[in-house]
Short mmCIF file of C-alpha atoms in Angstrom, two decimals:
data_model
loop_
_atom_site.label_atom_id
_atom_site.label_comp_id
_atom_site.label_asym_id
_atom_site.label_seq_id
_atom_site.Cartn_x
_atom_site.Cartn_y
_atom_site.Cartn_z
CA UNK A 74 87.68 89.11 83.99
CA UNK A 75 84.87 88.73 87.01
CA UNK A 76 82.92 92.17 87.54
CA UNK A 77 84.06 94.14 84.10
CA UNK A 78 80.21 93.87 81.61
CA UNK A 79 78.56 94.28 85.63
CA UNK A 80 77.81 98.60 85.21
CA UNK A 81 78.83 98.58 88.61
CA UNK A 82 82.14 100.34 89.71
CA UNK A 83 85.21 98.24 90.43
CA UNK A 84 87.66 97.72 92.76
CA UNK A 85 90.25 97.34 91.84
CA UNK A 86 93.07 94.66 93.54
CA UNK A 87 97.05 94.24 93.48
CA UNK A 88 97.56 90.61 95.21
CA UNK A 89 101.04 90.55 96.46
CA UNK A 90 101.15 86.92 96.83
CA UNK A 91 101.09 83.63 94.40
CA UNK A 92 100.81 80.78 96.66
CA UNK A 93 97.62 78.81 98.31
CA UNK A 94 96.46 82.10 99.78
CA UNK A 95 96.78 83.67 96.58
CA UNK A 96 94.49 81.39 94.83
CA UNK A 97 92.23 81.18 97.46
CA UNK A 98 91.40 84.68 97.92
CA UNK A 99 91.23 85.22 94.08
CA UNK A 100 88.64 82.81 93.90
CA UNK A 101 86.78 85.00 95.92
CA UNK A 102 87.46 87.99 94.01
CA UNK A 103 86.54 85.71 90.90
CA UNK A 104 83.09 84.50 92.56
CA UNK A 105 81.91 86.93 94.39
CA UNK A 106 80.41 88.83 92.06
CA UNK A 107 78.07 85.75 90.36
CA UNK A 108 76.43 85.30 93.63
CA UNK A 109 76.13 88.50 95.59
CA UNK A 110 74.87 91.36 94.80
CA UNK A 111 77.30 94.00 96.19
CA UNK A 112 77.99 98.31 95.02
CA UNK A 113 81.88 97.18 93.54
CA UNK A 114 82.98 94.63 91.99
CA UNK A 115 86.64 93.37 92.66
CA UNK A 116 88.62 93.75 89.53
CA UNK A 117 92.10 91.80 89.19
CA UNK A 118 94.54 94.89 88.14
CA UNK A 119 97.34 93.17 89.38
CA UNK A 120 99.67 90.52 91.19
CA UNK A 121 103.11 90.59 92.13
CA UNK A 122 105.82 87.83 93.04
CA UNK A 123 109.49 87.39 92.28
CA UNK A 124 109.78 84.49 90.00
CA UNK A 125 108.61 86.28 86.74
CA UNK A 126 107.59 83.08 84.78
CA UNK A 127 105.45 81.87 88.08
CA UNK A 128 104.05 85.01 88.44
CA UNK A 129 102.82 85.74 84.58
CA UNK A 130 101.37 82.04 84.87
CA UNK A 131 98.96 82.80 87.51
CA UNK A 132 98.02 86.01 85.92
CA UNK A 133 96.55 84.30 83.32
CA UNK A 134 95.16 81.30 85.39
CA UNK A 135 93.55 83.63 87.62
CA UNK A 136 92.59 86.38 85.06
CA UNK A 137 94.97 89.61 86.43
CA UNK A 138 95.65 92.10 83.77
CA UNK A 139 99.32 92.47 84.58
CA UNK A 140 102.54 91.79 86.91
CA UNK A 141 104.79 92.90 88.90
CA UNK A 142 108.05 91.43 90.48
CA UNK A 143 108.93 94.43 92.86
CA UNK A 144 105.78 94.71 95.65
CA UNK A 145 107.15 98.42 95.75
CA UNK A 146 106.02 98.67 92.25
CA UNK A 147 102.77 96.78 93.03
CA UNK A 148 102.09 99.42 95.83
CA UNK A 149 103.16 102.41 93.78
CA UNK A 150 100.20 102.10 90.69
CA UNK A 151 98.02 104.52 90.43
CA UNK A 152 95.56 101.82 89.24
CA UNK A 153 94.84 99.82 92.45
CA UNK A 154 92.81 100.39 94.89
CA UNK A 155 93.32 97.43 97.00
CA UNK A 156 96.23 95.73 98.37
CA UNK A 157 96.27 91.79 99.26
CA UNK A 158 98.98 90.62 101.30
CA UNK A 159 99.31 87.00 100.84
CA UNK A 160 102.97 86.88 101.64
CA UNK A 161 105.06 85.16 104.48
CA UNK A 162 104.92 87.24 108.26
CA UNK A 163 108.29 89.08 108.50
CA UNK A 164 106.70 90.74 105.83
CA UNK A 165 103.24 92.17 106.30
CA UNK A 166 104.25 94.91 108.38
CA UNK A 167 106.60 96.55 105.57
CA UNK A 168 104.09 96.10 102.61
CA UNK A 169 100.90 97.23 105.04
CA UNK A 170 102.13 100.63 106.68
CA UNK A 171 103.60 101.16 102.59
CA UNK A 172 100.25 100.89 101.39
CA UNK A 173 98.93 102.88 104.06
CA UNK A 174 101.00 105.68 102.93
CA UNK A 175 100.12 104.98 99.93
CA UNK A 176 96.44 105.79 100.35
CA UNK A 177 95.25 101.83 99.75
CA UNK A 178 93.03 99.49 100.84
CA UNK A 179 94.68 96.49 102.69
CA UNK A 180 93.60 93.02 103.08
CA UNK A 181 95.72 90.94 105.29
CA UNK A 182 96.73 87.25 106.03
CA UNK A 183 97.28 85.96 109.53
CA UNK A 184 98.47 86.00 112.01
CA UNK A 185 98.45 90.09 111.48
CA UNK A 186 102.64 90.29 112.00
CA UNK A 187 105.83 89.01 113.60
CA UNK A 188 104.72 90.12 116.83
CA UNK A 189 102.55 92.59 118.34
CA UNK A 190 105.13 95.61 118.30
CA UNK A 191 104.76 95.27 114.35
CA UNK A 192 101.55 94.99 114.93
CA UNK A 193 101.14 98.25 116.70
CA UNK A 194 102.64 100.06 114.17
CA UNK A 195 100.49 98.49 110.80
CA UNK A 196 97.61 99.74 112.95
CA UNK A 197 98.56 102.94 113.63
CA UNK A 198 99.07 103.15 109.90
CA UNK A 199 95.91 102.08 108.52
CA UNK A 200 94.25 104.87 111.28
CA UNK A 201 96.16 107.56 110.29
CA UNK A 202 95.54 107.02 106.85
CA UNK A 203 92.12 106.13 107.28
CA UNK A 204 92.10 103.30 104.52
CA UNK A 205 89.84 100.11 104.70
CA UNK A 206 91.74 96.78 106.18
CA UNK A 207 91.02 93.71 107.46
CA UNK A 208 92.42 90.41 108.34
CA UNK A 209 91.56 86.72 106.60
CA UNK A 210 90.73 84.74 109.77
CA UNK A 211 88.25 83.19 107.18
CA UNK A 212 86.32 80.83 109.14
CA UNK A 213 84.16 82.95 110.88
CA UNK A 214 82.55 83.18 107.48
CA UNK A 215 81.66 79.70 107.88
CA UNK A 216 77.86 79.38 107.51
CA UNK A 217 77.64 77.21 110.84
CA UNK A 218 80.22 79.10 112.60
CA UNK A 219 78.58 82.49 111.71
CA UNK A 220 75.53 80.66 113.21
CA UNK A 221 77.46 79.80 116.55
CA UNK A 222 77.92 83.19 116.89
CA UNK A 223 74.31 84.44 116.36
CA UNK A 224 72.95 81.97 119.40
CA UNK A 225 75.63 82.65 121.40
CA UNK A 226 74.53 86.70 120.82
CA UNK A 227 70.49 85.49 121.57
CA UNK A 228 71.51 84.40 124.62
CA UNK A 229 70.61 80.47 123.90
CA UNK A 230 73.82 78.92 125.86
CA UNK A 231 73.39 81.61 128.65
CA UNK A 232 76.22 82.23 131.07
CA UNK A 233 79.45 80.62 129.10
CA UNK A 234 81.51 77.80 131.62
CA UNK A 235 84.11 76.26 128.76
CA UNK A 236 85.48 77.00 125.71
CA UNK A 237 87.55 74.15 124.26
CA UNK A 238 89.88 74.29 120.62
CA UNK A 239 92.10 72.79 118.95
CA UNK A 240 93.86 72.58 115.16
CA UNK A 241 95.62 69.16 114.51
CA UNK A 242 97.76 68.56 111.12
CA UNK A 243 100.73 66.42 110.60
CA UNK A 244 102.78 67.30 107.62
CA UNK A 245 106.08 68.54 109.45
CA UNK A 246 106.75 64.72 111.36
CA UNK A 247 109.57 63.69 108.61
CA UNK A 248 112.45 64.24 110.43
CA UNK A 249 114.31 64.69 106.77
CA UNK A 250 111.66 67.89 105.75
CA UNK A 251 113.91 71.02 104.77
CA UNK A 252 112.87 73.89 106.48
CA UNK A 253 112.81 77.22 104.61
CA UNK A 254 112.10 78.80 101.32
CA UNK A 255 109.63 78.38 99.17
CA UNK A 256 106.34 75.88 100.75
CA UNK A 257 108.21 75.65 103.85
CA UNK A 258 108.96 79.48 104.98
CA UNK A 259 106.84 78.45 107.90
CA UNK A 260 108.95 76.11 109.86
CA UNK A 261 111.55 79.10 109.62
CA UNK A 262 110.75 81.27 112.51
CA UNK A 263 112.80 83.92 111.15
CA UNK A 264 109.92 84.11 108.70
CA UNK A 265 107.11 82.97 110.25
CA UNK A 266 107.83 84.45 114.10
CA UNK A 267 106.24 81.30 115.19
CA UNK A 268 104.91 78.17 113.92
CA UNK A 269 101.58 76.51 114.92
CA UNK A 270 101.29 79.19 117.96
CA UNK A 271 99.79 82.69 114.99
CA UNK A 272 99.40 79.68 111.78
CA UNK A 273 96.80 77.29 113.92
CA UNK A 274 95.90 78.33 116.79
CA UNK A 275 95.45 82.35 115.55
CA UNK A 276 92.55 80.80 113.86
CA UNK A 277 91.27 79.06 116.71
CA UNK A 278 91.99 82.54 119.37
CA UNK A 279 90.34 84.00 116.13
CA UNK A 280 87.25 82.41 116.63
CA UNK A 281 86.91 82.07 120.48
CA UNK A 282 87.97 85.95 120.97
CA UNK A 283 84.85 87.02 118.52
CA UNK A 284 82.99 84.76 120.12
CA UNK A 285 83.58 84.32 123.71
CA UNK A 286 84.72 87.55 124.22
CA UNK A 287 88.64 88.54 124.95
CA UNK A 288 91.21 86.02 126.85
CA UNK A 289 92.66 87.70 130.02
CA UNK A 290 95.79 85.66 131.00
CA UNK A 291 97.10 82.21 129.97
CA UNK A 292 99.66 79.59 130.99
CA UNK A 293 101.38 77.54 128.69
CA UNK A 294 104.00 74.85 127.10
CA UNK A 295 105.54 74.39 123.63
CA UNK A 296 107.24 71.84 122.16
CA UNK A 297 110.01 71.70 119.24
CA UNK A 298 110.25 67.70 118.77
CA UNK A 299 112.78 68.04 115.16
CA UNK A 300 115.39 69.92 117.07
CA UNK A 301 116.74 71.08 112.94
CA UNK A 302 117.04 70.21 109.60
CA UNK A 303 118.18 71.69 106.50
CA UNK A 304 117.42 74.63 105.23
CA UNK A 305 116.20 74.64 101.27
CA UNK A 306 117.95 78.00 100.74
CA UNK A 307 121.69 77.57 101.91
CA UNK A 308 121.50 73.70 102.41
CA UNK A 309 123.19 74.13 105.97
CA UNK A 310 121.90 72.06 109.30
CA UNK A 311 120.32 74.74 111.12
CA UNK A 312 117.91 75.10 114.48
CA UNK A 313 114.74 75.44 114.36
CA UNK A 314 113.35 77.97 116.08
CA UNK A 315 109.27 77.42 115.40
CA UNK A 316 107.04 75.99 117.63
CA UNK A 317 106.01 71.88 116.49
CA UNK A 318 103.32 71.99 118.70
CA UNK A 319 101.38 74.31 121.35
CA UNK A 320 98.81 73.70 124.24
CA UNK A 321 97.20 76.45 126.83
CA UNK A 322 94.83 77.39 129.70
CA UNK A 323 93.31 80.15 129.52
CA UNK A 324 90.30 82.90 131.10
CA UNK A 325 88.15 85.13 129.73
CA UNK A 326 87.17 88.58 130.90
CA UNK A 327 83.52 86.20 131.13
CA UNK A 328 85.39 83.89 133.60
CA UNK A 329 84.88 80.76 131.06
CA UNK A 330 87.74 78.81 130.77
CA UNK A 331 89.60 77.81 128.18
CA UNK A 332 91.83 74.83 126.79
CA UNK A 333 93.46 75.27 123.57
CA UNK A 334 95.65 72.47 121.56
CA UNK A 335 97.91 72.72 118.43
CA UNK A 336 100.18 70.52 116.62
CA UNK A 337 101.33 69.42 113.26
CA UNK A 338 102.51 65.85 114.70
CA UNK A 339 99.06 64.50 115.42
CA UNK A 340 99.73 61.23 112.71
CA UNK A 341 95.95 60.98 110.86
CA UNK A 342 95.18 64.52 111.15
CA UNK A 343 95.49 67.20 108.11
CA UNK A 344 93.31 69.57 109.25
CA UNK A 345 91.07 69.24 112.18
CA UNK A 346 89.99 71.79 113.52
CA UNK A 347 87.35 72.00 116.17
CA UNK A 348 85.54 74.10 119.27
CA UNK A 349 83.25 73.83 121.81
CA UNK A 350 81.65 75.67 123.70
CA UNK A 351 79.50 74.59 127.40
CA UNK A 352 77.10 77.38 128.74
CA UNK A 353 74.69 77.29 131.36
CA UNK A 354 71.46 76.35 129.31
CA UNK A 355 72.62 74.49 126.22
CA UNK A 356 76.07 73.12 124.34
CA UNK A 357 77.21 73.64 120.61
CA UNK A 358 80.27 72.04 118.93
CA UNK A 359 82.14 72.75 115.31
CA UNK A 360 84.02 70.49 113.49
CA UNK A 361 85.93 71.57 109.97
CA UNK A 362 85.85 67.97 108.47
CA UNK A 363 81.80 68.69 108.49
CA UNK A 364 81.65 71.97 108.40
CA UNK A 365 78.05 72.38 107.60
CA UNK A 366 77.03 70.88 110.74
CA UNK A 367 76.42 72.60 114.05
CA UNK A 368 76.25 70.51 116.73
CA UNK A 369 73.68 71.84 119.69
CA UNK A 370 72.54 70.66 123.20
CA UNK A 371 69.51 72.52 124.62
CA UNK A 372 69.11 71.43 128.58
CA UNK A 373 65.25 73.55 127.85
CA UNK A 374 63.86 70.35 125.93
CA UNK A 375 61.65 68.29 126.93
CA UNK A 376 64.04 65.07 129.09
CA UNK A 377 62.67 62.47 127.18
CA UNK A 378 63.92 63.76 123.68
CA UNK A 379 66.82 65.97 125.68
CA UNK A 380 70.38 65.15 123.76
CA UNK A 381 72.93 66.56 120.74
CA UNK A 382 70.85 67.11 117.57
CA UNK A 383 73.06 67.47 114.17
CA UNK A 384 72.59 71.04 112.31
CA UNK A 385 72.81 70.93 108.86
CA UNK A 386 73.63 74.52 108.07
CA UNK A 387 72.08 75.04 104.46
CA UNK A 388 68.46 76.14 105.01
CA UNK A 389 67.89 79.17 101.62
CA UNK A 390 65.51 81.36 103.46
CA UNK A 391 67.50 83.44 105.25
CA UNK A 392 67.11 82.13 108.04
CA UNK A 393 70.62 80.57 108.62
CA UNK A 394 74.11 82.46 107.50
CA UNK A 395 75.00 83.36 103.76
CA UNK A 396 73.14 79.67 102.58
CA UNK A 397 70.34 81.71 100.39
CA UNK A 398 73.35 83.03 98.23
CA UNK A 399 73.91 80.06 96.82
CA UNK A 400 72.13 76.24 95.68
CA UNK A 401 69.04 75.02 97.10
CA UNK A 402 68.68 73.95 100.17
CA UNK A 403 70.45 70.85 101.59
CA UNK A 404 73.56 71.24 99.17
CA UNK A 405 76.65 72.19 100.22
CA UNK A 406 79.74 74.94 99.97
CA UNK A 407 83.10 74.05 100.78
CA UNK A 408 85.87 75.96 103.02
CA UNK A 409 86.77 78.10 99.63
CA UNK A 410 83.50 80.13 99.66
CA UNK A 411 84.22 81.30 103.48
CA UNK A 412 86.48 83.44 101.62
CA UNK A 413 84.16 84.57 98.31
CA UNK A 414 81.82 85.67 102.12
CA UNK A 415 84.86 87.57 103.50
CA UNK A 416 85.17 90.08 100.42
CA UNK A 417 81.33 90.21 100.18
CA UNK A 418 81.30 91.19 104.16
CA UNK A 419 84.41 93.30 102.99
CA UNK A 420 82.71 95.33 99.83
CA UNK A 421 79.47 95.68 102.08
CA UNK A 422 81.14 96.96 104.93
CA UNK A 423 82.54 99.83 102.15
CA UNK A 424 79.02 100.50 101.25
CA UNK A 425 77.55 101.15 104.79
CA UNK A 426 80.46 102.38 107.10
CA UNK A 427 80.54 99.91 109.20
CA UNK A 428 84.55 97.91 108.63
CA UNK A 429 83.81 93.94 108.61
CA UNK A 430 85.93 92.19 111.09
CA UNK A 431 88.40 91.11 112.36
CA UNK A 432 90.18 94.67 111.59
CA UNK A 433 93.72 95.40 112.18
CA UNK A 434 93.38 96.73 115.47
CA UNK A 435 90.36 93.23 116.16
CA UNK A 436 93.64 90.87 114.88
CA UNK A 437 95.84 92.75 117.18
CA UNK A 438 94.34 91.29 120.02
CA UNK A 439 94.79 87.66 119.17
CA UNK A 440 98.11 89.16 118.09
CA UNK A 441 98.49 89.53 121.83
CA UNK A 442 96.96 86.43 123.11
CA UNK A 443 99.89 84.26 120.82
CA UNK A 444 102.94 86.61 122.25
CA UNK A 445 101.26 86.11 125.52
CA UNK A 446 100.73 82.16 124.83
CA UNK A 447 104.92 82.22 123.69
CA UNK A 448 105.63 84.26 126.58
CA UNK A 449 103.99 82.08 129.19
CA UNK A 450 105.80 78.65 127.42
CA UNK A 451 109.02 79.97 127.56
CA UNK A 452 108.79 81.55 131.53
CA UNK A 453 106.97 78.79 132.72
CA UNK A 454 103.83 80.60 134.36
CA UNK A 455 101.17 82.45 133.88
CA UNK A 456 100.64 85.79 131.55
CA UNK A 457 98.05 88.78 131.81
CA UNK A 458 97.47 89.64 128.01
CA UNK A 459 98.37 92.59 127.51
CA UNK A 460 95.11 95.36 126.52
#
């Protein structure tokens, strides 16, 4: 088990949910102490999901000591310090508030909640309890994205004029794809709350707020291309309540304009996430498909040499984020390492007393933008984002 022979204090983990994100988080807990010198070492105490056989297999595969089939039993355990929530969105609120009341630290998958009302209650719960908390917006921890943040904070771009982002997939095009239940809960509005807005655009919005500041107002449109699907759990044909596609315009507090688009109906794209920022002095852009590269243009370059440059973010001298913890310069890391970085930053935050972002309160801002986007699409009007 990771960290058991390190001599350092353990951070005892209880994971709820055995799906894709449960695997990503478990891998991060297992790997972080191998590459980061941290004051606490994750110790995988228990994992929880409803199917006993699947949960036991997951526990054995990833190194959890025990397993539960009732999340309430896991939350109540005295041998767990931190509860990690990796279940459908409709369960975030109940589990998080119970975990806070039990005095547990909480990591929660995105989006924070089903809606702003639940998100507000979750924020109050962790703040009243005084427990450390964070939401898994992992793209902040990609080294090239973190480098973009550093360049913006250093003023390299100057005044920002434009922010544009998209997140494109194609996995729901087939009309005979069912909705609801295991693996397909994201297509069921009762479990997901929304479609691409909360699932994909939430990532884009979180990154945008982090890089470019708050969003003040939005105007949006959404579309559900397949209006009804067979529900996997009941076998009944039921209406589809989530958005298959969403596009919106916005204003940022700094005066810049934003353009965002997301869909699960872009044939040929499995996970195309890109952003570009245009400023007075420079521009930058990033693409998840080539996640180690940050594209950068500076108008200050000598005219005959002026053009977009491709920065391969793998330097090992500490000047580029995180890379000194891994291999030698020029060798790449991947998607899974962003979760390792997030665990490392969370643990460092526990030691320094400076919470690692995004906290629940930070993620609530993204929730407010998502809710405003859906309200705008329904009303066909500009909507102010709540403060």
